[in-house]
Amino acid sequence: MKAKKLAIVGATGAVGQEMLKVLEKRNFPYDELVLLASARSAGKKINFRGQEYTVQELKEDSFKGIDLALFSAGGSITKKFAPVAVESGTIVVDNSSAYRMDPEVPLVVPEINPQDAKKHKGILANPNCSTIIMLMAVYPIHKLYGIKRIVVSTYQAASGAGAAAMQELEDQAKAMLAGDQPPTEAFPFPLAFNVFSHNSSLYPDNGFNQEEVKMVKESHKILGTESIRISPTCIRVGTFRAHAESIHMELDREGDLDEVRKALSGFPGVQLKDDTEKNHFPMPLEVSGQDDVFVGRIRWDLGDEGHKNLQLFCVGDQLLKGAALNAVQIAEIL
Ligand code: A2P
């Protein structure tokens, strides 16, 4: 059998580093590994599976002989280098938003639409982190009853904005506790001890930001239907790497909470954390570093007439199921 050569584009970044851990944990099969990043990181040594790798600068000829490349270096790098990679015969799984809405590019959550992966023409896209985490909690219920409408509020960690943003959150916390001015470069405002509307730009015509519109459009593409109305509010909170979401769903028909719990706990990649007695529900601190999306606070809307309006709270690790893990799972399908 021909040796399989794998590349990570953005290997020094927050998601790239998690990709390496996920590949190791899942014993992903490959014969050779190439780590690519910007010129700034060229020559840097990374130890992985007992071997020392030297990071190489990403260039147009980096993809010669590479079978599969996992990209996580931002949209503009993907736009520039993914077509070059495909031209060299490399299959690309991309974590940026560059190709997600391209009709030729499958957008895949392996537990939900694995069949779409097979239709790829060289590039596959990993969905937005908030979209993946929401759909993991919503899809088992959609399969059970059908969903008319979703109202969702996110509580998003710093990791979605990369390694520099995570470092900035730590530096801000230290600075503020010391009574100093917090550094703000990665985000427009201090994130430590704070909450603010998602930093992606706003569409002036409807008042929604890019992150919120991604959640709507990507969910429709993954579920293969535009019939579900989705209304998100995306918020950044001062946590490091797990996103939380409060979700309200209007169902097509009346539901049953035991059935809902059964559907969620039986769904691969989802775990219930719904301890009403101890008031202990999913939390970023406990979910960080875990593969699964955790769901709790499962209840009917107080104003619900009949059981058609369901509410829940979920948390997923943004760097794992929201990015690196989902990308490696897509690669596993291939
Ligand atoms: P580098 O560390 O050399 O800057 P994050 O999302 O955590 O910010 O990580 C972004 C990743 O994308 C890093 O690995 C970063 O490499 C990489 N990257 C950024 N700009 C480029 C570029 N021009 N060419 C290749 N890789 C890049």
PDB file of C-alpha atoms in Angstrom, residues 21-296:
ATOM      1  CA  LYS A  21      -3.171  15.660  20.235  1.00  0.00           C
ATOM      2  CA  VAL A  22      -6.350  14.310  18.601  1.00  0.00           C
ATOM      3  CA  LEU A  23      -4.352  12.445  15.931  1.00  0.00           C
ATOM      4  CA  GLU A  24      -2.303  10.805  18.659  1.00  0.00           C
ATOM      5  CA  LYS A  25      -5.252   9.992  20.893  1.00  0.00           C
ATOM      6  CA  ARG A  26      -7.248   8.441  18.038  1.00  0.00           C
ATOM      7  CA  ASN A  27      -4.211   6.681  16.600  1.00  0.00           C
ATOM      8  CA  PHE A  28      -4.906   8.252  13.212  1.00  0.00           C
ATOM      9  CA  PRO A  29      -3.106   6.239  10.516  1.00  0.00           C
ATOM     10  CA  TYR A  30      -0.349   7.978   8.541  1.00  0.00           C
ATOM     11  CA  ASP A  31       3.242   7.237   7.573  1.00  0.00           C
ATOM     12  CA  GLU A  32       4.677  10.719   7.356  1.00  0.00           C
ATOM     13  CA  LEU A  33       3.728  14.020   8.969  1.00  0.00           C
ATOM     14  CA  VAL A  34       4.626  17.531   7.805  1.00  0.00           C
ATOM     15  CA  LEU A  35       4.030  20.545  10.065  1.00  0.00           C
ATOM     16  CA  LEU A  36       3.486  23.865   8.298  1.00  0.00           C
ATOM     17  CA  ALA A  37       3.071  27.401   9.634  1.00  0.00           C
ATOM     18  CA  SER A  38       4.212  30.939   8.811  1.00  0.00           C
ATOM     19  CA  ALA A  39       7.825  32.014   8.215  1.00  0.00           C
ATOM     20  CA  ARG A  40       7.833  33.203  11.859  1.00  0.00           C
ATOM     21  CA  SER A  41       7.699  29.591  13.052  1.00  0.00           C
ATOM     22  CA  ALA A  42       9.943  27.973  10.440  1.00  0.00           C
ATOM     23  CA  GLY A  43      12.634  25.912  12.179  1.00  0.00           C
ATOM     24  CA  LYS A  44      10.678  25.609  15.431  1.00  0.00           C
ATOM     25  CA  LYS A  45      10.821  22.079  16.924  1.00  0.00           C
ATOM     26  CA  ILE A  46       7.682  20.232  17.972  1.00  0.00           C
ATOM     27  CA  ASN A  47       7.829  16.886  19.783  1.00  0.00           C
ATOM     28  CA  PHE A  48       5.079  14.530  18.768  1.00  0.00           C
ATOM     29  CA  ARG A  49       4.693  10.787  19.399  1.00  0.00           C
ATOM     30  CA  GLY A  50       8.283  10.585  20.593  1.00  0.00           C
ATOM     31  CA  GLN A  51       9.669  12.205  17.459  1.00  0.00           C
ATOM     32  CA  GLU A  52      11.002  15.712  16.882  1.00  0.00           C
ATOM     33  CA  TYR A  53       9.477  17.586  13.940  1.00  0.00           C
ATOM     34  CA  THR A  54      10.767  20.822  12.450  1.00  0.00           C
ATOM     35  CA  VAL A  55       8.053  23.297  11.455  1.00  0.00           C
ATOM     36  CA  GLN A  56       8.334  24.325   7.815  1.00  0.00           C
ATOM     37  CA  GLU A  57       7.201  27.554   6.216  1.00  0.00           C
ATOM     38  CA  LEU A  58       3.993  27.114   4.195  1.00  0.00           C
ATOM     39  CA  LYS A  59       4.773  27.630   0.517  1.00  0.00           C
ATOM     40  CA  GLU A  60       3.109  26.829  -2.783  1.00  0.00           C
ATOM     41  CA  ASP A  61       5.248  23.704  -3.202  1.00  0.00           C
ATOM     42  CA  SER A  62       4.583  22.422   0.347  1.00  0.00           C
ATOM     43  CA  PHE A  63       1.940  19.940  -0.840  1.00  0.00           C
ATOM     44  CA  LYS A  64       4.000  17.776  -3.190  1.00  0.00           C
ATOM     45  CA  GLY A  65       3.298  14.144  -2.240  1.00  0.00           C
ATOM     46  CA  ILE A  66       0.905  15.107   0.591  1.00  0.00           C
ATOM     47  CA  ASP A  67      -2.279  12.978   0.589  1.00  0.00           C
ATOM     48  CA  LEU A  68      -4.258  14.864   3.222  1.00  0.00           C
ATOM     49  CA  ALA A  69      -3.859  18.349   4.726  1.00  0.00           C
ATOM     50  CA  LEU A  70      -5.701  19.628   7.784  1.00  0.00           C
ATOM     51  CA  PHE A  71      -5.846  23.439   7.501  1.00  0.00           C
ATOM     52  CA  SER A  72      -6.294  25.784  10.452  1.00  0.00           C
ATOM     53  CA  ALA A  73      -4.454  28.982   9.591  1.00  0.00           C
ATOM     54  CA  GLY A  74      -7.355  31.353   8.862  1.00  0.00           C
ATOM     55  CA  GLY A  75      -9.536  32.049   5.834  1.00  0.00           C
ATOM     56  CA  SER A  76      -7.073  34.032   3.727  1.00  0.00           C
ATOM     57  CA  ILE A  77      -4.396  31.304   3.958  1.00  0.00           C
ATOM     58  CA  THR A  78      -6.998  28.705   2.974  1.00  0.00           C
ATOM     59  CA  LYS A  79      -8.161  30.800  -0.010  1.00  0.00           C
ATOM     60  CA  LYS A  80      -4.584  31.110  -1.196  1.00  0.00           C
ATOM     61  CA  PHE A  81      -3.245  27.607  -0.513  1.00  0.00           C
ATOM     62  CA  ALA A  82      -6.178  25.132  -0.563  1.00  0.00           C
ATOM     63  CA  PRO A  83      -6.564  25.324  -4.382  1.00  0.00           C
ATOM     64  CA  VAL A  84      -2.785  24.854  -4.753  1.00  0.00           C
ATOM     65  CA  ALA A  85      -2.977  21.801  -2.476  1.00  0.00           C
ATOM     66  CA  VAL A  86      -5.900  20.301  -4.419  1.00  0.00           C
ATOM     67  CA  GLU A  87      -3.992  20.919  -7.658  1.00  0.00           C
ATOM     68  CA  SER A  88      -1.160  18.757  -6.221  1.00  0.00           C
ATOM     69  CA  GLY A  89      -3.623  15.953  -5.464  1.00  0.00           C
ATOM     70  CA  THR A  90      -3.996  16.697  -1.726  1.00  0.00           C
ATOM     71  CA  ILE A  91      -7.382  16.375  -0.006  1.00  0.00           C
ATOM     72  CA  VAL A  92      -7.989  19.414   2.221  1.00  0.00           C
ATOM     73  CA  VAL A  93     -10.056  19.477   5.417  1.00  0.00           C
ATOM     74  CA  ASP A  94     -10.343  23.160   6.267  1.00  0.00           C
ATOM     75  CA  ASN A  95     -11.265  24.690   9.595  1.00  0.00           C
ATOM     76  CA  SER A  96     -11.794  28.255   8.318  1.00  0.00           C
ATOM     77  CA  SER A  97     -14.964  29.776   6.905  1.00  0.00           C
ATOM     78  CA  ALA A  98     -13.388  30.254   3.440  1.00  0.00           C
ATOM     79  CA  TYR A  99     -15.284  27.470   1.637  1.00  0.00           C
ATOM     80  CA  ARG A 100     -18.018  26.492   4.068  1.00  0.00           C
ATOM     81  CA  MET A 101     -20.909  27.872   2.029  1.00  0.00           C
ATOM     82  CA  ASP A 102     -19.484  26.806  -1.360  1.00  0.00           C
ATOM     83  CA  PRO A 103     -22.064  24.406  -2.846  1.00  0.00           C
ATOM     84  CA  GLU A 104     -19.229  22.201  -4.147  1.00  0.00           C
ATOM     85  CA  VAL A 105     -17.732  21.807  -0.668  1.00  0.00           C
ATOM     86  CA  PRO A 106     -19.258  19.426   1.895  1.00  0.00           C
ATOM     87  CA  LEU A 107     -19.750  20.928   5.352  1.00  0.00           C
ATOM     88  CA  VAL A 108     -19.683  18.032   7.749  1.00  0.00           C
ATOM     89  CA  VAL A 109     -20.443  17.089  11.332  1.00  0.00           C
ATOM     90  CA  PRO A 110     -19.637  13.363  11.187  1.00  0.00           C
ATOM     91  CA  GLU A 111     -22.386  12.341  13.643  1.00  0.00           C
ATOM     92  CA  ILE A 112     -24.985  14.223  11.546  1.00  0.00           C
ATOM     93  CA  ASN A 113     -24.203  14.221   7.818  1.00  0.00           C
ATOM     94  CA  PRO A 114     -21.261  11.847   7.210  1.00  0.00           C
ATOM     95  CA  GLN A 115     -22.723  10.932   3.808  1.00  0.00           C
ATOM     96  CA  ASP A 116     -21.922  14.460   2.520  1.00  0.00           C
ATOM     97  CA  ALA A 117     -18.168  13.892   3.014  1.00  0.00           C
ATOM     98  CA  LYS A 118     -18.104  11.403   0.164  1.00  0.00           C
ATOM     99  CA  LYS A 119     -19.226  14.089  -2.321  1.00  0.00           C
ATOM    100  CA  HIS A 120     -16.065  16.161  -1.946  1.00  0.00           C
ATOM    101  CA  LYS A 121     -14.057  17.444  -4.878  1.00  0.00           C
ATOM    102  CA  GLY A 122     -10.820  17.953  -2.983  1.00  0.00           C
ATOM    103  CA  ILE A 123     -11.924  20.341  -0.212  1.00  0.00           C
ATOM    104  CA  LEU A 124     -14.108  19.590   2.818  1.00  0.00           C
ATOM    105  CA  ALA A 125     -15.067  22.221   5.370  1.00  0.00           C
ATOM    106  CA  ASN A 126     -15.244  21.987   9.130  1.00  0.00           C
ATOM    107  CA  PRO A 127     -18.224  24.026  10.398  1.00  0.00           C
ATOM    108  CA  ASN A 128     -18.076  27.005  12.745  1.00  0.00           C
ATOM    109  CA  CYS A 129     -17.504  25.954  16.365  1.00  0.00           C
ATOM    110  CA  SER A 130     -20.761  27.403  17.746  1.00  0.00           C
ATOM    111  CA  THR A 131     -22.683  25.731  14.929  1.00  0.00           C
ATOM    112  CA  ILE A 132     -21.176  22.293  15.632  1.00  0.00           C
ATOM    113  CA  ILE A 133     -21.808  22.532  19.380  1.00  0.00           C
ATOM    114  CA  MET A 134     -25.412  23.710  18.890  1.00  0.00           C
ATOM    115  CA  LEU A 135     -26.220  21.022  16.303  1.00  0.00           C
ATOM    116  CA  MET A 136     -24.827  18.211  18.458  1.00  0.00           C
ATOM    117  CA  ALA A 137     -27.444  19.141  21.096  1.00  0.00           C
ATOM    118  CA  VAL A 138     -30.240  19.965  18.661  1.00  0.00           C
ATOM    119  CA  TYR A 139     -29.990  17.254  16.009  1.00  0.00           C
ATOM    120  CA  PRO A 140     -31.080  14.281  18.194  1.00  0.00           C
ATOM    121  CA  ILE A 141     -34.209  16.267  19.080  1.00  0.00           C
ATOM    122  CA  HIS A 142     -34.791  17.339  15.488  1.00  0.00           C
ATOM    123  CA  LYS A 143     -34.665  13.666  14.449  1.00  0.00           C
ATOM    124  CA  LEU A 144     -37.186  12.795  17.141  1.00  0.00           C
ATOM    125  CA  TYR A 145     -39.822  15.505  16.724  1.00  0.00           C
ATOM    126  CA  GLY A 146     -38.769  17.952  14.013  1.00  0.00           C
ATOM    127  CA  ILE A 147     -37.892  21.551  14.948  1.00  0.00           C
ATOM    128  CA  LYS A 148     -39.640  24.699  13.666  1.00  0.00           C
ATOM    129  CA  ARG A 149     -37.558  27.340  15.334  1.00  0.00           C
ATOM    130  CA  ILE A 150     -34.416  27.798  17.451  1.00  0.00           C
ATOM    131  CA  VAL A 151     -33.508  30.788  19.625  1.00  0.00           C
ATOM    132  CA  VAL A 152     -29.925  30.440  20.823  1.00  0.00           C
ATOM    133  CA  SER A 153     -27.555  32.567  22.923  1.00  0.00           C
ATOM    134  CA  THR A 154     -23.872  31.679  23.018  1.00  0.00           C
ATOM    135  CA  TYR A 155     -21.263  32.227  25.735  1.00  0.00           C
ATOM    136  CA  GLN A 156     -18.078  31.914  23.690  1.00  0.00           C
ATOM    137  CA  ALA A 157     -14.543  31.339  24.950  1.00  0.00           C
ATOM    138  CA  ALA A 158     -11.367  33.145  23.902  1.00  0.00           C
ATOM    139  CA  SER A 159      -9.977  30.108  22.007  1.00  0.00           C
ATOM    140  CA  GLY A 160     -12.227  30.791  19.006  1.00  0.00           C
ATOM    141  CA  ALA A 161      -9.967  33.756  18.252  1.00  0.00           C
ATOM    142  CA  GLY A 162      -6.759  31.687  18.434  1.00  0.00           C
ATOM    143  CA  ALA A 163      -3.769  31.127  20.678  1.00  0.00           C
ATOM    144  CA  ALA A 164      -2.931  34.850  20.944  1.00  0.00           C
ATOM    145  CA  ALA A 165      -6.444  35.584  22.233  1.00  0.00           C
ATOM    146  CA  MET A 166      -6.155  32.882  24.907  1.00  0.00           C
ATOM    147  CA  GLN A 167      -2.818  34.336  26.013  1.00  0.00           C
ATOM    148  CA  GLU A 168      -4.356  37.814  26.036  1.00  0.00           C
ATOM    149  CA  LEU A 169      -7.158  36.661  28.358  1.00  0.00           C
ATOM    150  CA  GLU A 170      -4.565  35.315  30.814  1.00  0.00           C
ATOM    151  CA  ASP A 171      -2.466  38.482  30.578  1.00  0.00           C
ATOM    152  CA  GLN A 172      -5.551  40.651  31.064  1.00  0.00           C
ATOM    153  CA  ALA A 173      -6.624  38.762  34.178  1.00  0.00           C
ATOM    154  CA  LYS A 174      -3.142  39.129  35.706  1.00  0.00           C
ATOM    155  CA  ALA A 175      -2.950  42.820  34.757  1.00  0.00           C
ATOM    156  CA  MET A 176      -6.378  43.649  36.134  1.00  0.00           C
ATOM    157  CA  LEU A 177      -5.767  41.832  39.434  1.00  0.00           C
ATOM    158  CA  ALA A 178      -2.517  43.808  39.749  1.00  0.00           C
ATOM    159  CA  GLY A 179      -4.431  47.041  39.106  1.00  0.00           C
ATOM    160  CA  ASP A 180      -2.767  47.556  35.702  1.00  0.00           C
ATOM    161  CA  GLN A 181      -4.277  48.441  32.339  1.00  0.00           C
ATOM    162  CA  PRO A 182      -5.233  45.179  30.499  1.00  0.00           C
ATOM    163  CA  PRO A 183      -3.656  44.633  27.047  1.00  0.00           C
ATOM    164  CA  THR A 184      -6.264  44.554  24.237  1.00  0.00           C
ATOM    165  CA  GLU A 185      -4.979  43.507  20.838  1.00  0.00           C
ATOM    166  CA  ALA A 186      -6.757  40.261  19.925  1.00  0.00           C
ATOM    167  CA  PHE A 187     -10.138  41.598  21.077  1.00  0.00           C
ATOM    168  CA  PRO A 188     -11.549  45.122  20.907  1.00  0.00           C
ATOM    169  CA  PHE A 189     -12.338  45.137  24.658  1.00  0.00           C
ATOM    170  CA  PRO A 190     -10.929  43.395  27.715  1.00  0.00           C
ATOM    171  CA  LEU A 191     -12.407  39.879  27.897  1.00  0.00           C
ATOM    172  CA  ALA A 192     -11.182  39.117  31.426  1.00  0.00           C
ATOM    173  CA  PHE A 193     -14.024  39.618  33.953  1.00  0.00           C
ATOM    174  CA  ASN A 194     -16.177  40.768  31.062  1.00  0.00           C
ATOM    175  CA  VAL A 195     -18.895  39.802  28.561  1.00  0.00           C
ATOM    176  CA  PHE A 196     -19.382  41.484  25.182  1.00  0.00           C
ATOM    177  CA  SER A 197     -21.178  41.004  21.880  1.00  0.00           C
ATOM    178  CA  HIS A 198     -19.189  38.770  19.484  1.00  0.00           C
ATOM    179  CA  ASN A 199     -16.341  40.704  17.860  1.00  0.00           C
ATOM    180  CA  SER A 200     -17.178  39.673  14.248  1.00  0.00           C
ATOM    181  CA  SER A 201     -18.512  42.514  12.121  1.00  0.00           C
ATOM    182  CA  LEU A 202     -22.185  43.419  11.994  1.00  0.00           C
ATOM    183  CA  TYR A 203     -24.474  43.388   8.963  1.00  0.00           C
ATOM    184  CA  PRO A 204     -26.025  46.869   9.125  1.00  0.00           C
ATOM    185  CA  ASP A 205     -29.212  45.776   7.311  1.00  0.00           C
ATOM    186  CA  ASN A 206     -30.330  43.250   9.953  1.00  0.00           C
ATOM    187  CA  GLY A 207     -28.193  43.933  13.061  1.00  0.00           C
ATOM    188  CA  PHE A 208     -26.790  40.368  13.191  1.00  0.00           C
ATOM    189  CA  ASN A 209     -23.041  39.733  13.294  1.00  0.00           C
ATOM    190  CA  GLN A 210     -21.063  37.349  11.058  1.00  0.00           C
ATOM    191  CA  GLU A 211     -20.814  34.642  13.695  1.00  0.00           C
ATOM    192  CA  GLU A 212     -24.611  34.621  14.107  1.00  0.00           C
ATOM    193  CA  VAL A 213     -25.230  34.456  10.361  1.00  0.00           C
ATOM    194  CA  LYS A 214     -22.737  31.582  10.096  1.00  0.00           C
ATOM    195  CA  MET A 215     -24.749  29.651  12.698  1.00  0.00           C
ATOM    196  CA  VAL A 216     -27.923  30.087  10.634  1.00  0.00           C
ATOM    197  CA  LYS A 217     -26.560  29.371   7.158  1.00  0.00           C
ATOM    198  CA  GLU A 218     -24.219  26.541   8.150  1.00  0.00           C
ATOM    199  CA  SER A 219     -26.930  24.779  10.182  1.00  0.00           C
ATOM    200  CA  HIS A 220     -29.255  24.871   7.177  1.00  0.00           C
ATOM    201  CA  LYS A 221     -26.549  23.433   4.936  1.00  0.00           C
ATOM    202  CA  ILE A 222     -25.602  20.639   7.374  1.00  0.00           C
ATOM    203  CA  LEU A 223     -29.219  19.688   8.094  1.00  0.00           C
ATOM    204  CA  GLY A 224     -30.122  19.948   4.414  1.00  0.00           C
ATOM    205  CA  THR A 225     -33.143  22.164   5.084  1.00  0.00           C
ATOM    206  CA  GLU A 226     -33.860  25.867   5.437  1.00  0.00           C
ATOM    207  CA  SER A 227     -37.202  25.185   7.116  1.00  0.00           C
ATOM    208  CA  ILE A 228     -35.868  25.756  10.661  1.00  0.00           C
ATOM    209  CA  ARG A 229     -35.882  29.426  11.693  1.00  0.00           C
ATOM    210  CA  ILE A 230     -32.763  30.142  13.725  1.00  0.00           C
ATOM    211  CA  SER A 231     -32.197  33.315  15.726  1.00  0.00           C
ATOM    212  CA  PRO A 232     -28.781  33.490  17.440  1.00  0.00           C
ATOM    213  CA  THR A 233     -27.157  36.017  19.776  1.00  0.00           C
ATOM    214  CA  CYS A 234     -23.403  35.408  19.955  1.00  0.00           C
ATOM    215  CA  ILE A 235     -21.540  36.654  23.006  1.00  0.00           C
ATOM    216  CA  ARG A 236     -17.928  36.421  24.148  1.00  0.00           C
ATOM    217  CA  VAL A 237     -17.270  35.590  27.785  1.00  0.00           C
ATOM    218  CA  GLY A 238     -14.012  35.415  29.713  1.00  0.00           C
ATOM    219  CA  THR A 239     -13.490  31.637  29.516  1.00  0.00           C
ATOM    220  CA  PHE A 240     -10.557  29.927  27.807  1.00  0.00           C
ATOM    221  CA  ARG A 241     -11.669  27.100  25.533  1.00  0.00           C
ATOM    222  CA  ALA A 242     -15.236  25.825  25.919  1.00  0.00           C
ATOM    223  CA  HIS A 243     -18.316  27.463  24.436  1.00  0.00           C
ATOM    224  CA  ALA A 244     -21.665  27.355  26.255  1.00  0.00           C
ATOM    225  CA  GLU A 245     -25.051  27.836  24.578  1.00  0.00           C
ATOM    226  CA  SER A 246     -28.566  28.380  25.889  1.00  0.00           C
ATOM    227  CA  ILE A 247     -31.019  26.956  23.354  1.00  0.00           C
ATOM    228  CA  HIS A 248     -34.790  27.267  22.991  1.00  0.00           C
ATOM    229  CA  MET A 249     -36.451  24.995  20.421  1.00  0.00           C
ATOM    230  CA  GLU A 250     -40.004  25.069  19.114  1.00  0.00           C
ATOM    231  CA  LEU A 251     -40.886  21.515  18.147  1.00  0.00           C
ATOM    232  CA  ASP A 252     -43.128  20.330  15.323  1.00  0.00           C
ATOM    233  CA  ARG A 253     -45.054  18.106  17.720  1.00  0.00           C
ATOM    234  CA  GLU A 254     -45.453  17.589  21.460  1.00  0.00           C
ATOM    235  CA  GLY A 255     -42.485  15.946  23.158  1.00  0.00           C
ATOM    236  CA  ASP A 256     -41.663  14.022  26.296  1.00  0.00           C
ATOM    237  CA  LEU A 257     -38.684  14.829  28.555  1.00  0.00           C
ATOM    238  CA  ASP A 258     -37.742  11.189  29.138  1.00  0.00           C
ATOM    239  CA  GLU A 259     -37.691  10.642  25.391  1.00  0.00           C
ATOM    240  CA  VAL A 260     -35.581  13.789  24.937  1.00  0.00           C
ATOM    241  CA  ARG A 261     -33.062  12.630  27.554  1.00  0.00           C
ATOM    242  CA  LYS A 262     -32.891   9.189  25.986  1.00  0.00           C
ATOM    243  CA  ALA A 263     -32.320  10.627  22.509  1.00  0.00           C
ATOM    244  CA  LEU A 264     -29.559  12.923  23.771  1.00  0.00           C
ATOM    245  CA  SER A 265     -27.744  10.363  25.913  1.00  0.00           C
ATOM    246  CA  GLY A 266     -27.937   7.783  23.109  1.00  0.00           C
ATOM    247  CA  PHE A 267     -26.429  10.128  20.539  1.00  0.00           C
ATOM    248  CA  PRO A 268     -22.701   9.612  19.875  1.00  0.00           C
ATOM    249  CA  GLY A 269     -20.634  12.570  21.068  1.00  0.00           C
ATOM    250  CA  VAL A 270     -23.285  13.854  23.508  1.00  0.00           C
ATOM    251  CA  GLN A 271     -23.444  13.331  27.272  1.00  0.00           C
ATOM    252  CA  LEU A 272     -26.110  14.386  29.742  1.00  0.00           C
ATOM    253  CA  LYS A 273     -25.013  16.508  32.687  1.00  0.00           C
ATOM    254  CA  ASP A 274     -28.376  17.317  34.181  1.00  0.00           C
ATOM    255  CA  ASP A 275     -28.165  17.063  37.965  1.00  0.00           C
ATOM    256  CA  THR A 276     -31.140  19.142  39.112  1.00  0.00           C
ATOM    257  CA  GLU A 277     -30.749  18.012  42.739  1.00  0.00           C
ATOM    258  CA  LYS A 278     -27.228  19.430  43.034  1.00  0.00           C
ATOM    259  CA  ASN A 279     -27.827  22.288  40.566  1.00  0.00           C
ATOM    260  CA  HIS A 280     -24.856  20.939  38.653  1.00  0.00           C
ATOM    261  CA  PHE A 281     -24.989  21.389  34.906  1.00  0.00           C
ATOM    262  CA  PRO A 282     -22.433  21.617  32.064  1.00  0.00           C
ATOM    263  CA  MET A 283     -19.625  24.119  32.732  1.00  0.00           C
ATOM    264  CA  PRO A 284     -16.685  25.242  30.583  1.00  0.00           C
ATOM    265  CA  LEU A 285     -14.208  24.397  33.363  1.00  0.00           C
ATOM    266  CA  GLU A 286     -15.384  20.776  33.476  1.00  0.00           C
ATOM    267  CA  VAL A 287     -15.908  20.328  29.735  1.00  0.00           C
ATOM    268  CA  SER A 288     -12.524  21.765  28.657  1.00  0.00           C
ATOM    269  CA  GLY A 289     -10.370  18.982  27.268  1.00  0.00           C
ATOM    270  CA  GLN A 290     -13.333  16.631  26.725  1.00  0.00           C
ATOM    271  CA  ASP A 291     -14.446  15.314  23.337  1.00  0.00           C
ATOM    272  CA  ASP A 292     -18.197  15.252  23.974  1.00  0.00           C
ATOM    273  CA  VAL A 293     -20.793  18.017  24.058  1.00  0.00           C
ATOM    274  CA  PHE A 294     -22.513  18.085  27.463  1.00  0.00           C
ATOM    275  CA  VAL A 295     -26.216  18.925  27.817  1.00  0.00           C
ATOM    276  CA  GLY A 296     -28.326  19.886  30.838  1.00  0.00           C
TER     277      GLY A 296
END
